[in-house]
mmCIF file of C-alpha atoms in Angstrom:
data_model
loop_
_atom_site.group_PDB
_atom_site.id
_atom_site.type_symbol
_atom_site.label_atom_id
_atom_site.label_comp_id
_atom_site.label_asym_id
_atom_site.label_seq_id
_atom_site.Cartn_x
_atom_site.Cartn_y
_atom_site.Cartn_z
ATOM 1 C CA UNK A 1 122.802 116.800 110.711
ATOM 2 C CA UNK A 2 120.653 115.097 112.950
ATOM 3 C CA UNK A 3 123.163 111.833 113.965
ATOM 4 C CA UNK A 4 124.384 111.862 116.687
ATOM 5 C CA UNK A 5 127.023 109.136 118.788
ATOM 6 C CA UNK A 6 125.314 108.746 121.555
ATOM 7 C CA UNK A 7 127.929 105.654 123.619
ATOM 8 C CA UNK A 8 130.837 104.040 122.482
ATOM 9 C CA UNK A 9 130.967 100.135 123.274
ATOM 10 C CA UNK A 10 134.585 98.214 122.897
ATOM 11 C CA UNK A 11 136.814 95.680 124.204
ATOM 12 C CA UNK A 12 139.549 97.445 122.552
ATOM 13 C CA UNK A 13 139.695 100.945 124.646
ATOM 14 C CA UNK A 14 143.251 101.728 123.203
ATOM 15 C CA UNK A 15 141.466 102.323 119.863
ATOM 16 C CA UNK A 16 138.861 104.502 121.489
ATOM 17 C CA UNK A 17 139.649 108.080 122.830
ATOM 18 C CA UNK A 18 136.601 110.026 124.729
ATOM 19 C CA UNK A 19 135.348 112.606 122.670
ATOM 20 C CA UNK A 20 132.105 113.755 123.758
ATOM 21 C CA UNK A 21 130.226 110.589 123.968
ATOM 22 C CA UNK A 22 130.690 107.977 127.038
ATOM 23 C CA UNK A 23 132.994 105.228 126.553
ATOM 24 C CA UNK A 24 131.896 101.428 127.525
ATOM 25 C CA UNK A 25 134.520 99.049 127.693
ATOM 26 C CA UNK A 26 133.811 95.285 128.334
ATOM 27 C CA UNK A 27 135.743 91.984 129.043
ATOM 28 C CA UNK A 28 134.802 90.316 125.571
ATOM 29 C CA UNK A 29 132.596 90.073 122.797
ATOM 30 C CA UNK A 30 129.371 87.991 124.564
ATOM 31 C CA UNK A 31 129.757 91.361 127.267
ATOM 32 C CA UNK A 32 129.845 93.480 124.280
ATOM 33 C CA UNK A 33 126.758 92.537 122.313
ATOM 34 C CA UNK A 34 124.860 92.155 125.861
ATOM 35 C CA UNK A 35 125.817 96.023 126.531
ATOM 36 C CA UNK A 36 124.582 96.711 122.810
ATOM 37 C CA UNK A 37 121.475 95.116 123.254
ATOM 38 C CA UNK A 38 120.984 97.401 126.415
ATOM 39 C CA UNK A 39 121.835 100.163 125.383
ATOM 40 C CA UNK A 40 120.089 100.444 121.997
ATOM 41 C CA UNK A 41 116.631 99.237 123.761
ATOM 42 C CA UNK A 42 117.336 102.089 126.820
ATOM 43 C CA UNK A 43 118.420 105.002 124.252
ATOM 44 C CA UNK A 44 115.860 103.633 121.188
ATOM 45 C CA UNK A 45 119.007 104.180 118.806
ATOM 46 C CA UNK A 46 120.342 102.020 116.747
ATOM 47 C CA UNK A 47 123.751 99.503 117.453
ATOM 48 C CA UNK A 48 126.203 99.915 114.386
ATOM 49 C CA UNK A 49 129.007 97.843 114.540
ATOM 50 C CA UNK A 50 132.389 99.441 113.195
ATOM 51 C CA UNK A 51 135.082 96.773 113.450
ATOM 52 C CA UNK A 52 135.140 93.304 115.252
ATOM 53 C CA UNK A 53 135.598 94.988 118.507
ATOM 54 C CA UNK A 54 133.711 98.343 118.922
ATOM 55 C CA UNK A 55 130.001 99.398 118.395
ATOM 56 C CA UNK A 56 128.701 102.541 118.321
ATOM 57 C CA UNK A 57 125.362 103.579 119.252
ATOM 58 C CA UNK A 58 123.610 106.131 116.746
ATOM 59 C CA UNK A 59 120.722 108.599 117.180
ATOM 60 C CA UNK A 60 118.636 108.641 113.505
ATOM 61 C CA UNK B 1 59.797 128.187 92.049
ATOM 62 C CA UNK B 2 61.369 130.901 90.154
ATOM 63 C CA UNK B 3 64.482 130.364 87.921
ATOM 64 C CA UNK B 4 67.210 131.610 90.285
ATOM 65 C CA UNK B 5 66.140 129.787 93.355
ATOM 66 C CA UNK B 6 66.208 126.617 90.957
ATOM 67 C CA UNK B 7 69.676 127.334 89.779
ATOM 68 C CA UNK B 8 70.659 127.541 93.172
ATOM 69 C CA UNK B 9 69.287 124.857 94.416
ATOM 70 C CA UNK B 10 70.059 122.492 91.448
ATOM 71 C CA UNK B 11 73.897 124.149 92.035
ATOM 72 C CA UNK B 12 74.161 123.542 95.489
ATOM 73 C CA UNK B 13 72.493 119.863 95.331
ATOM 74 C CA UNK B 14 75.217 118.727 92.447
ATOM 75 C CA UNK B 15 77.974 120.523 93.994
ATOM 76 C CA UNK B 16 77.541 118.926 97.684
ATOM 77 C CA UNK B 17 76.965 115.601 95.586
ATOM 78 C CA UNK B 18 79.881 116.087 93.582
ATOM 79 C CA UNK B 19 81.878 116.782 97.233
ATOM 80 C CA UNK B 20 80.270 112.875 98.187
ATOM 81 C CA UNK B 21 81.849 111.406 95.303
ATOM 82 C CA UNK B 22 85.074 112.854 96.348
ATOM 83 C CA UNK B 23 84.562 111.933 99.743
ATOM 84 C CA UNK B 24 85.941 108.767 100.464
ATOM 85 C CA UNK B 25 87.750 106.498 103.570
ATOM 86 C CA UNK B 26 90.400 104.213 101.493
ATOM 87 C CA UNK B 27 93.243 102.376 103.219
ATOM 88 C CA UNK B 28 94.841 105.843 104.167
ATOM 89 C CA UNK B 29 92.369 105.828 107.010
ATOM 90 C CA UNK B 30 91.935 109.228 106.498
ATOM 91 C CA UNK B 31 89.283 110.907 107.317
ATOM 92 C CA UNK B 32 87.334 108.093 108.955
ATOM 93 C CA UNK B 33 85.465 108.989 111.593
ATOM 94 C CA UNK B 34 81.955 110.530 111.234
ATOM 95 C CA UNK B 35 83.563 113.966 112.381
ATOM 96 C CA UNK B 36 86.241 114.224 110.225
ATOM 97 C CA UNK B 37 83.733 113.755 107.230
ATOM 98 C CA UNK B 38 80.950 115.747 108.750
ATOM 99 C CA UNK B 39 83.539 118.469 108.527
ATOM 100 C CA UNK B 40 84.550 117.959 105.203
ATOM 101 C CA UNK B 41 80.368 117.734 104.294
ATOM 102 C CA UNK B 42 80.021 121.016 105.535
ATOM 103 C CA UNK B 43 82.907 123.000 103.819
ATOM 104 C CA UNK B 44 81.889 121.363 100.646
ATOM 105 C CA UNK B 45 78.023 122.598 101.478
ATOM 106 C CA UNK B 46 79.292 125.892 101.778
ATOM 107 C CA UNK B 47 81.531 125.742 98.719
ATOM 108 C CA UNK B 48 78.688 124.592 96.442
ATOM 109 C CA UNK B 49 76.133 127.622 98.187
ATOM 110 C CA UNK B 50 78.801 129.812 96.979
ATOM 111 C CA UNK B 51 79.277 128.426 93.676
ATOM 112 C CA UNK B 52 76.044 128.096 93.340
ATOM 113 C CA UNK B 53 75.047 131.931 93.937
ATOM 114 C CA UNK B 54 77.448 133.219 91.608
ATOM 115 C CA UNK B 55 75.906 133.222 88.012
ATOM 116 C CA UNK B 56 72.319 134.126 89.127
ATOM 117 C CA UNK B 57 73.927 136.946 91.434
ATOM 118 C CA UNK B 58 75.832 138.385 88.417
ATOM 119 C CA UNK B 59 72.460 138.022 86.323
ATOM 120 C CA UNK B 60 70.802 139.496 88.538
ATOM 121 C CA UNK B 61 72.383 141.762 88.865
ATOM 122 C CA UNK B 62 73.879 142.451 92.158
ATOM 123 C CA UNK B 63 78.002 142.640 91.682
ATOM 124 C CA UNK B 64 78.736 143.138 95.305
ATOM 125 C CA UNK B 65 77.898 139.444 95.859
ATOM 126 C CA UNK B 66 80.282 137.771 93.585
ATOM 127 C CA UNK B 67 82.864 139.605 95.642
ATOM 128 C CA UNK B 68 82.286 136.849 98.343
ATOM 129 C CA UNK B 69 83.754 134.088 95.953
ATOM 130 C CA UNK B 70 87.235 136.022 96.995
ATOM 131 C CA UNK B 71 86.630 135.997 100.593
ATOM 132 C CA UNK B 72 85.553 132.630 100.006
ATOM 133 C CA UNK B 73 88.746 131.248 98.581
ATOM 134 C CA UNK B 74 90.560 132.361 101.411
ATOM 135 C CA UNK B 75 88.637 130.095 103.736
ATOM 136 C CA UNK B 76 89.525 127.409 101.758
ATOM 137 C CA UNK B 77 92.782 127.970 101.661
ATOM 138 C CA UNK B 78 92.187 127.089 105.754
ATOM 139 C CA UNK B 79 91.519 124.271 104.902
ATOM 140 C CA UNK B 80 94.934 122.818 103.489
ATOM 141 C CA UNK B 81 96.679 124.407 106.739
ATOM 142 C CA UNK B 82 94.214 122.712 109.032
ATOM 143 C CA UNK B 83 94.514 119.255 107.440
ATOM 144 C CA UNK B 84 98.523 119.909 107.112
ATOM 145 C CA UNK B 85 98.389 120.713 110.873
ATOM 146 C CA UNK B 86 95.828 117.384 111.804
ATOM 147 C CA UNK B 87 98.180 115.483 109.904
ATOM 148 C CA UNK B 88 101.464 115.992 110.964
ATOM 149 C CA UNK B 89 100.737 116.095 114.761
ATOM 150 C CA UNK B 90 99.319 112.538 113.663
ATOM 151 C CA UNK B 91 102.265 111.495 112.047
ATOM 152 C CA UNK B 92 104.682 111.505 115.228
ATOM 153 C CA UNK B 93 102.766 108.714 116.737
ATOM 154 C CA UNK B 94 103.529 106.314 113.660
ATOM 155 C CA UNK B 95 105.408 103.749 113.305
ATOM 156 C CA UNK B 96 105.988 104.633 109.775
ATOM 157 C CA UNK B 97 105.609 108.241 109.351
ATOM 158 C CA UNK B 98 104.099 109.334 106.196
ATOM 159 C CA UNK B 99 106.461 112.252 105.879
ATOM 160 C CA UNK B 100 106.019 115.993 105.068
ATOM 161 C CA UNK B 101 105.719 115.406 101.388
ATOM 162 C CA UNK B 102 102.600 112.650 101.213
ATOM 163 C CA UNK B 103 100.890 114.761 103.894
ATOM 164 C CA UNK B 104 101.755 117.686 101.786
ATOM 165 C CA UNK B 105 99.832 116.134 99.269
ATOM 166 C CA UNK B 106 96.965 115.005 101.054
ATOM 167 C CA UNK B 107 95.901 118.936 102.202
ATOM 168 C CA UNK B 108 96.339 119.909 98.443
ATOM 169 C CA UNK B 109 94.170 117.232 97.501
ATOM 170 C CA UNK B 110 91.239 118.613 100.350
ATOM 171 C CA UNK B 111 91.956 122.435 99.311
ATOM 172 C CA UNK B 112 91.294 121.096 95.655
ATOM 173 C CA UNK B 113 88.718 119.314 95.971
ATOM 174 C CA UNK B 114 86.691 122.374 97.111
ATOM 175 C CA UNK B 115 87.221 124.439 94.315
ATOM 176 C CA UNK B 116 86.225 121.407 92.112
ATOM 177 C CA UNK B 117 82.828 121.337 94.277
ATOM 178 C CA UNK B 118 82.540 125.485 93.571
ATOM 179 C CA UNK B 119 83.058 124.757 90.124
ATOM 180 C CA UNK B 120 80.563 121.786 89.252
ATOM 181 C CA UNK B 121 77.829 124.072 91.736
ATOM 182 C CA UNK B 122 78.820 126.883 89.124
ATOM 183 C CA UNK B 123 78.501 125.125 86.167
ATOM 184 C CA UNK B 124 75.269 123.413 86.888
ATOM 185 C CA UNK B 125 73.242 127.211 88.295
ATOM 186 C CA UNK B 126 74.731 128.530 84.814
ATOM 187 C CA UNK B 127 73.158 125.951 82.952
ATOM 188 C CA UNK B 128 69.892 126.374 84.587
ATOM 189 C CA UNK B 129 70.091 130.086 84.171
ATOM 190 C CA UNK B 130 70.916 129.825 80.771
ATOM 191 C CA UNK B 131 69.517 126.594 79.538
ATOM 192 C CA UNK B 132 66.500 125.220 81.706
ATOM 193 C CA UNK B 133 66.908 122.639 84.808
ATOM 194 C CA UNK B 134 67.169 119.650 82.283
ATOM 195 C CA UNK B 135 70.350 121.663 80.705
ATOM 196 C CA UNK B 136 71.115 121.987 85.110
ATOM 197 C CA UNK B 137 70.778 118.085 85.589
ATOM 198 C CA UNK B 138 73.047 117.096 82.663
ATOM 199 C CA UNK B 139 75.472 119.791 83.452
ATOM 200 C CA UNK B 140 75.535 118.942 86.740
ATOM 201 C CA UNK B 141 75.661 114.804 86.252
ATOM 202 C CA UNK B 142 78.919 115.668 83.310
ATOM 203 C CA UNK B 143 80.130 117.562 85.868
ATOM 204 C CA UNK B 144 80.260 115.499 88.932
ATOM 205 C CA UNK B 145 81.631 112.612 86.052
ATOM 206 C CA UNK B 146 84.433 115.325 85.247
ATOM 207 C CA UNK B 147 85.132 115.538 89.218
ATOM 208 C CA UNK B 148 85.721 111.662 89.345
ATOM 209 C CA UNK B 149 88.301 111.555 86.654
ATOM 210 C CA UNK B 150 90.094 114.125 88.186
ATOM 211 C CA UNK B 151 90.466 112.606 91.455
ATOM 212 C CA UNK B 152 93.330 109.710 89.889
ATOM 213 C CA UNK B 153 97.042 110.813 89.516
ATOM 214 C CA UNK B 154 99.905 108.452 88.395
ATOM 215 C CA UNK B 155 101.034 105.459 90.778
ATOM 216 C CA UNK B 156 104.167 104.036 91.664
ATOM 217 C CA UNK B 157 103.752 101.524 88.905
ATOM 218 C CA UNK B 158 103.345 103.349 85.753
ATOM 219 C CA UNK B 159 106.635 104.976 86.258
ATOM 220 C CA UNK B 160 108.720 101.816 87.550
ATOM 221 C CA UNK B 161 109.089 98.211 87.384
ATOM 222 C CA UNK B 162 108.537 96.702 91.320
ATOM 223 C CA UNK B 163 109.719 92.853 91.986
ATOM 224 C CA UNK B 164 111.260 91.581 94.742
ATOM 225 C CA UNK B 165 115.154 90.599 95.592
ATOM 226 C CA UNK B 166 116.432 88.347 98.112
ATOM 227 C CA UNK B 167 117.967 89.981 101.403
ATOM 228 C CA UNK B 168 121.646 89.234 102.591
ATOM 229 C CA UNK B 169 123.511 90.413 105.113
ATOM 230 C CA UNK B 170 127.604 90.430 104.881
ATOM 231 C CA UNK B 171 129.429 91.350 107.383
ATOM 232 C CA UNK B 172 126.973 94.113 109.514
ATOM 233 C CA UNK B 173 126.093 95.198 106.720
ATOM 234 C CA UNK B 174 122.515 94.331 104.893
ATOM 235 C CA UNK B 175 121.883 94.537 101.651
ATOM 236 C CA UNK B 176 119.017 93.603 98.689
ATOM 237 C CA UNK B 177 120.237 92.210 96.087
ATOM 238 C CA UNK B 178 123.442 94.451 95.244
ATOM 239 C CA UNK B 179 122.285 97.524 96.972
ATOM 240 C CA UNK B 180 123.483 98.835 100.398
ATOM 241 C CA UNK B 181 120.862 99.717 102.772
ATOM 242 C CA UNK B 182 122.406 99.922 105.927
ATOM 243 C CA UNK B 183 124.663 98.310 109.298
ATOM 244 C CA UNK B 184 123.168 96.837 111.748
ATOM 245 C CA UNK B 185 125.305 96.070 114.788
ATOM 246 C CA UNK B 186 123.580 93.273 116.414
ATOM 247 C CA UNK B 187 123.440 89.361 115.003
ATOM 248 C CA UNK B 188 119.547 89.515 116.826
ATOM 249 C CA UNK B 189 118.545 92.015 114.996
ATOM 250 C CA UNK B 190 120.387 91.178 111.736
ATOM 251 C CA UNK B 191 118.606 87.717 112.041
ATOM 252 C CA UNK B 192 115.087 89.336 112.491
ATOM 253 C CA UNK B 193 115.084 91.207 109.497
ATOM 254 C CA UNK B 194 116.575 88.466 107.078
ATOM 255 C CA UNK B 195 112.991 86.236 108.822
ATOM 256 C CA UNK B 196 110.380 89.235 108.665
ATOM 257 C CA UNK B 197 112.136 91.824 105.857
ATOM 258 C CA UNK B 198 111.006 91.419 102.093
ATOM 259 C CA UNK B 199 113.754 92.537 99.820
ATOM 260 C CA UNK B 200 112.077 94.913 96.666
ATOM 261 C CA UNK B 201 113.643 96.770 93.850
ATOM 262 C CA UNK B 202 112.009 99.499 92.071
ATOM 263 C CA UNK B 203 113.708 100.072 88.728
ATOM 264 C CA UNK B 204 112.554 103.179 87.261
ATOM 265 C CA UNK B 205 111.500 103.305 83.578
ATOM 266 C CA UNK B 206 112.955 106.859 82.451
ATOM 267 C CA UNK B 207 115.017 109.761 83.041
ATOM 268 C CA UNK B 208 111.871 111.223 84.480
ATOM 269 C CA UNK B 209 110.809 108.588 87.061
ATOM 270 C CA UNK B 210 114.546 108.244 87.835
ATOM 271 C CA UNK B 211 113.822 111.487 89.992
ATOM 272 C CA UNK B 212 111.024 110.846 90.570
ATOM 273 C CA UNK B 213 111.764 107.677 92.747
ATOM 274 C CA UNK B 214 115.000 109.048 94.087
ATOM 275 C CA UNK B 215 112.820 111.398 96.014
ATOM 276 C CA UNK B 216 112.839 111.259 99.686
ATOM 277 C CA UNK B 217 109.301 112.083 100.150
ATOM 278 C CA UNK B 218 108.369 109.664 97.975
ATOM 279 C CA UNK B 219 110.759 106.814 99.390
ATOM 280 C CA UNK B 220 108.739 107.635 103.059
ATOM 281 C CA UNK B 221 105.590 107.214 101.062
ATOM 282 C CA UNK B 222 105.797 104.257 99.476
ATOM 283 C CA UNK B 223 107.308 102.886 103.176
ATOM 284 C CA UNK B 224 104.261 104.305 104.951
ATOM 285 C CA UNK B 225 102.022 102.374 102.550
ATOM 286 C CA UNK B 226 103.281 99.164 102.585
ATOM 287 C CA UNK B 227 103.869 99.453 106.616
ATOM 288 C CA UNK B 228 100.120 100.586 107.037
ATOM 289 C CA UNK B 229 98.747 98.091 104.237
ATOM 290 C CA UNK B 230 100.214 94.870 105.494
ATOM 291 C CA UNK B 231 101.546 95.675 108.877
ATOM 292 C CA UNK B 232 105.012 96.368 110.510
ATOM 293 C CA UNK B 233 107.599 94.512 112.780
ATOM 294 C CA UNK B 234 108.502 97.093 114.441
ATOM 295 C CA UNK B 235 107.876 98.863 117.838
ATOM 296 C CA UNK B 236 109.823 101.847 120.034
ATOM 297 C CA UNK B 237 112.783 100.987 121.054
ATOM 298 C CA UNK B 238 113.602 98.632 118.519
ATOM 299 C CA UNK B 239 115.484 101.046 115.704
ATOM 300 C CA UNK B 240 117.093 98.388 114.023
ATOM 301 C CA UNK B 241 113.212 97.366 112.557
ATOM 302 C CA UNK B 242 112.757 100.044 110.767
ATOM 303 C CA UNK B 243 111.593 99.695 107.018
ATOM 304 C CA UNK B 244 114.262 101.627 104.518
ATOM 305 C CA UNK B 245 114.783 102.859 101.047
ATOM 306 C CA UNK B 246 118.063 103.574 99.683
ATOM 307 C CA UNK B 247 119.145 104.497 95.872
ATOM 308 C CA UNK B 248 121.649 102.342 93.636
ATOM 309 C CA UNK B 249 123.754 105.175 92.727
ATOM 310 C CA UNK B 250 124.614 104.209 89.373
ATOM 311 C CA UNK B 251 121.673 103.485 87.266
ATOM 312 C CA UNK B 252 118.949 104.890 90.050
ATOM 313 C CA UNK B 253 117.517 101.684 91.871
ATOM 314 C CA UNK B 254 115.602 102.193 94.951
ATOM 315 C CA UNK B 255 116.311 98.933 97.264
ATOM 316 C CA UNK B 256 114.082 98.499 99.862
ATOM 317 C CA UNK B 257 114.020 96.444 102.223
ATOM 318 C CA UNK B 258 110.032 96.182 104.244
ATOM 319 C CA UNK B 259 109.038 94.809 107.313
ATOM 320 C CA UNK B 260 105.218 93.302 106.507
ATOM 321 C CA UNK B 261 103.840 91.520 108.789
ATOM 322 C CA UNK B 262 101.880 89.703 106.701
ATOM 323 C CA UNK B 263 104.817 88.304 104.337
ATOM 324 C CA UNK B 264 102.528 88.151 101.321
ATOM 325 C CA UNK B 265 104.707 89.278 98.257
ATOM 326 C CA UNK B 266 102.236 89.540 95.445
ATOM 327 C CA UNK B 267 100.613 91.734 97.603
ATOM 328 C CA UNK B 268 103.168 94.320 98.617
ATOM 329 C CA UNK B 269 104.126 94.884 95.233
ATOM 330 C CA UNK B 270 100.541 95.601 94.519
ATOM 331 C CA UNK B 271 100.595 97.455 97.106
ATOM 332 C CA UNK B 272 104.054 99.740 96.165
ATOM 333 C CA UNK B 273 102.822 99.660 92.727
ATOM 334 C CA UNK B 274 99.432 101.452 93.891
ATOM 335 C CA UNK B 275 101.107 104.300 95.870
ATOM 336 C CA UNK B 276 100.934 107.488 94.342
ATOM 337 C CA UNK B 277 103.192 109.634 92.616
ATOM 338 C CA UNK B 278 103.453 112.370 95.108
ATOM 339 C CA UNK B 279 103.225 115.943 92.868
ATOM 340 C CA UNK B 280 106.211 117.314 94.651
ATOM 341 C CA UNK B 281 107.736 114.387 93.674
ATOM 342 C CA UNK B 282 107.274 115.137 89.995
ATOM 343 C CA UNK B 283 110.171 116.544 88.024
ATOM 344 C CA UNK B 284 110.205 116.411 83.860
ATOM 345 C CA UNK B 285 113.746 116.564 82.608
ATOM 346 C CA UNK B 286 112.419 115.128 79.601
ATOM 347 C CA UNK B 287 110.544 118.356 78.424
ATOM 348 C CA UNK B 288 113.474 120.359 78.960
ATOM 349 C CA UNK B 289 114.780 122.171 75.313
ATOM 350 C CA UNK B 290 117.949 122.570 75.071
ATOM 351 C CA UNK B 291 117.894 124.632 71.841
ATOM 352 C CA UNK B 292 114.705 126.909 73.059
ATOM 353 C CA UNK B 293 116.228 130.217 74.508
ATOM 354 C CA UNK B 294 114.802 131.385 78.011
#
């Protein structure tokens, strides 16, 4: 097992509890994407969206 | 010139040409530069000196000197770890790495080849010690022939049908034609690969290939290929770009979804249907027998 959650992204942070990986919550979706975008090019891992309101960035 | 310094040298000129023949820079890039093949010249000078000496030693006879040919496979055996050990320091710097099985492959294919040069060297001093040097010179030409024909394994497309299938993306989620490949969070990216990616299906044409195909070395290999063919989109930092291979579960698919940059598609099937069938890729369920008893 090599994946690895490296940040959650969400407007929704009710849905998301901290477990291990940092936790980024933003005003809406345009904030969202922007902080996906950022994060994937910083951490060169990839965005993967999981619902409408939280991303997850993944380590291949 | 007496008969066993012309079966020598007869052996050791057909064996180092037969190591020529098998010498060659195709679009693997590999080896390329005049030290890499200098390299390779050498070891396959030495392997055809020591193929060479055999038959005239034993003749001679003087048995303590065919006990080299042992030490002498041993140093070729080197040979596979040193090209293993080029190779995959290489591959971390790729874009598209070619992945443990092709370069697997690849040092098999050096160690091999210079035990094919011993062997044509062998042959051809034999002849000449047995025959005369025109028995050496047609020995040696059927020989280096021999070499040639064994240098071609099976590609890609003997063993499946390649064409290509549109791209579409629903949802995150991208897929070609009916098979899932993978999510990909952001619309940018999403929108980048349905411009740049070409959608391909490899359908396999028996139980056999099936497994073949479903093999993950072989999935990185065909990738590498086309990526270092006809280019890549793709640079650090952008994951999303990166060229995949994933199975249709039920009847053993391989959807693939490339990243050319050169969006040519006659051409990357060509080029898919040109990679070769990696050997530890090769399984044959259809010679298994139920009814023999192990």
């Amino acid at each position: 097992m090599n994946e690895k959650i490296l940040a959650i992204i969400t407007t929704a942070p009710d849905l998301v509890a901290g477990g291990g990986s940092p936790v980024f919550v933003t005003k809406d979706e345009e904030e969202l994407l922007e902080r996906a975008f950022l994060l994937e090019k910083i951490l060169d891992a990839m965005v993967h969206k999981l619902n409408e309101s939280t991303y997850i960035i993944v380590k291949h | 010139m007496d008969k066993e310094t012309l079966a020598i040298t007869l052996g050791i000129i057909f064996g180092f040409a037969a190591r020529l023949r098998l010498l060659q820079s195709d679009y693997r890039q590999y080896p390329t530069y005049p030290h890499g093949q200098v390299i390779h010249l050498a070891l396959g000078l030495i392997a055809s000196a020591l193929g060479a000496v055999a038959i005239p030693a034993l003749l001679k006879p003087d048995y303590t000197a065919v006990t080299f040919l042992t030490l002498a496979a041993q140093q070729f055996r080197d040979v596979r770890n040193m090209e293993r050990e080029t190779l995959q320091k290489l591959d971390e710097t790729e874009l598209v790495p070619r992945g443990f099985s092709y370069i697997e492959g690849i040092a098999m294919v050096f160690e091999g080849r210079n035990y094919i040069v011993i062997l044509a060297a062998l042959f051809t001093s034999a002849a000449v010690m047995f025959g005369g040097w025109i028995t050496g010179v047609v020995v040696g030409i059927v020989a280096i022939v021999l070499s040639s024909l064994l240098k071609s394994g099976k590609n890609m497309g003997q063993i499946g049908a390649v064409y290509e299938v549109p791209l579409r993306v629903e949802g995150a989620s991208l897929y070609a034609a009916d098979i899932y490949l993978m999510n990909i969070g952001l619309p940018d990216n999403r929108k980048r690969i349905l411009e740049n990616g070409v959608g391909i299906v490899i359908e396999p044409l028996n139980a056999s290939s099936r497994i073949t195909i479903s093999n993950l070395g072989q999935r990185q290999a065909i990738l590498h290929d086309v990526s270092s063919i006809l280019g890549v989109t793709r640079d650090s930092g952008e994951p999303a770009l990166t060229p995949l291979a994933k199975l249709d579960l039920k009847d053993g698919r391989l959807g693939l979804v490339t990243l050319p940059q050169e969006k040519n598609i006659p051409k990357i099937i060509q080029v898919i249907k040109n990679v070769p069938v990696l050997e530890s890729a090769v399984r044959k369920p259809n010679q298994f027998d139920a009814k023999k008893q192990v």
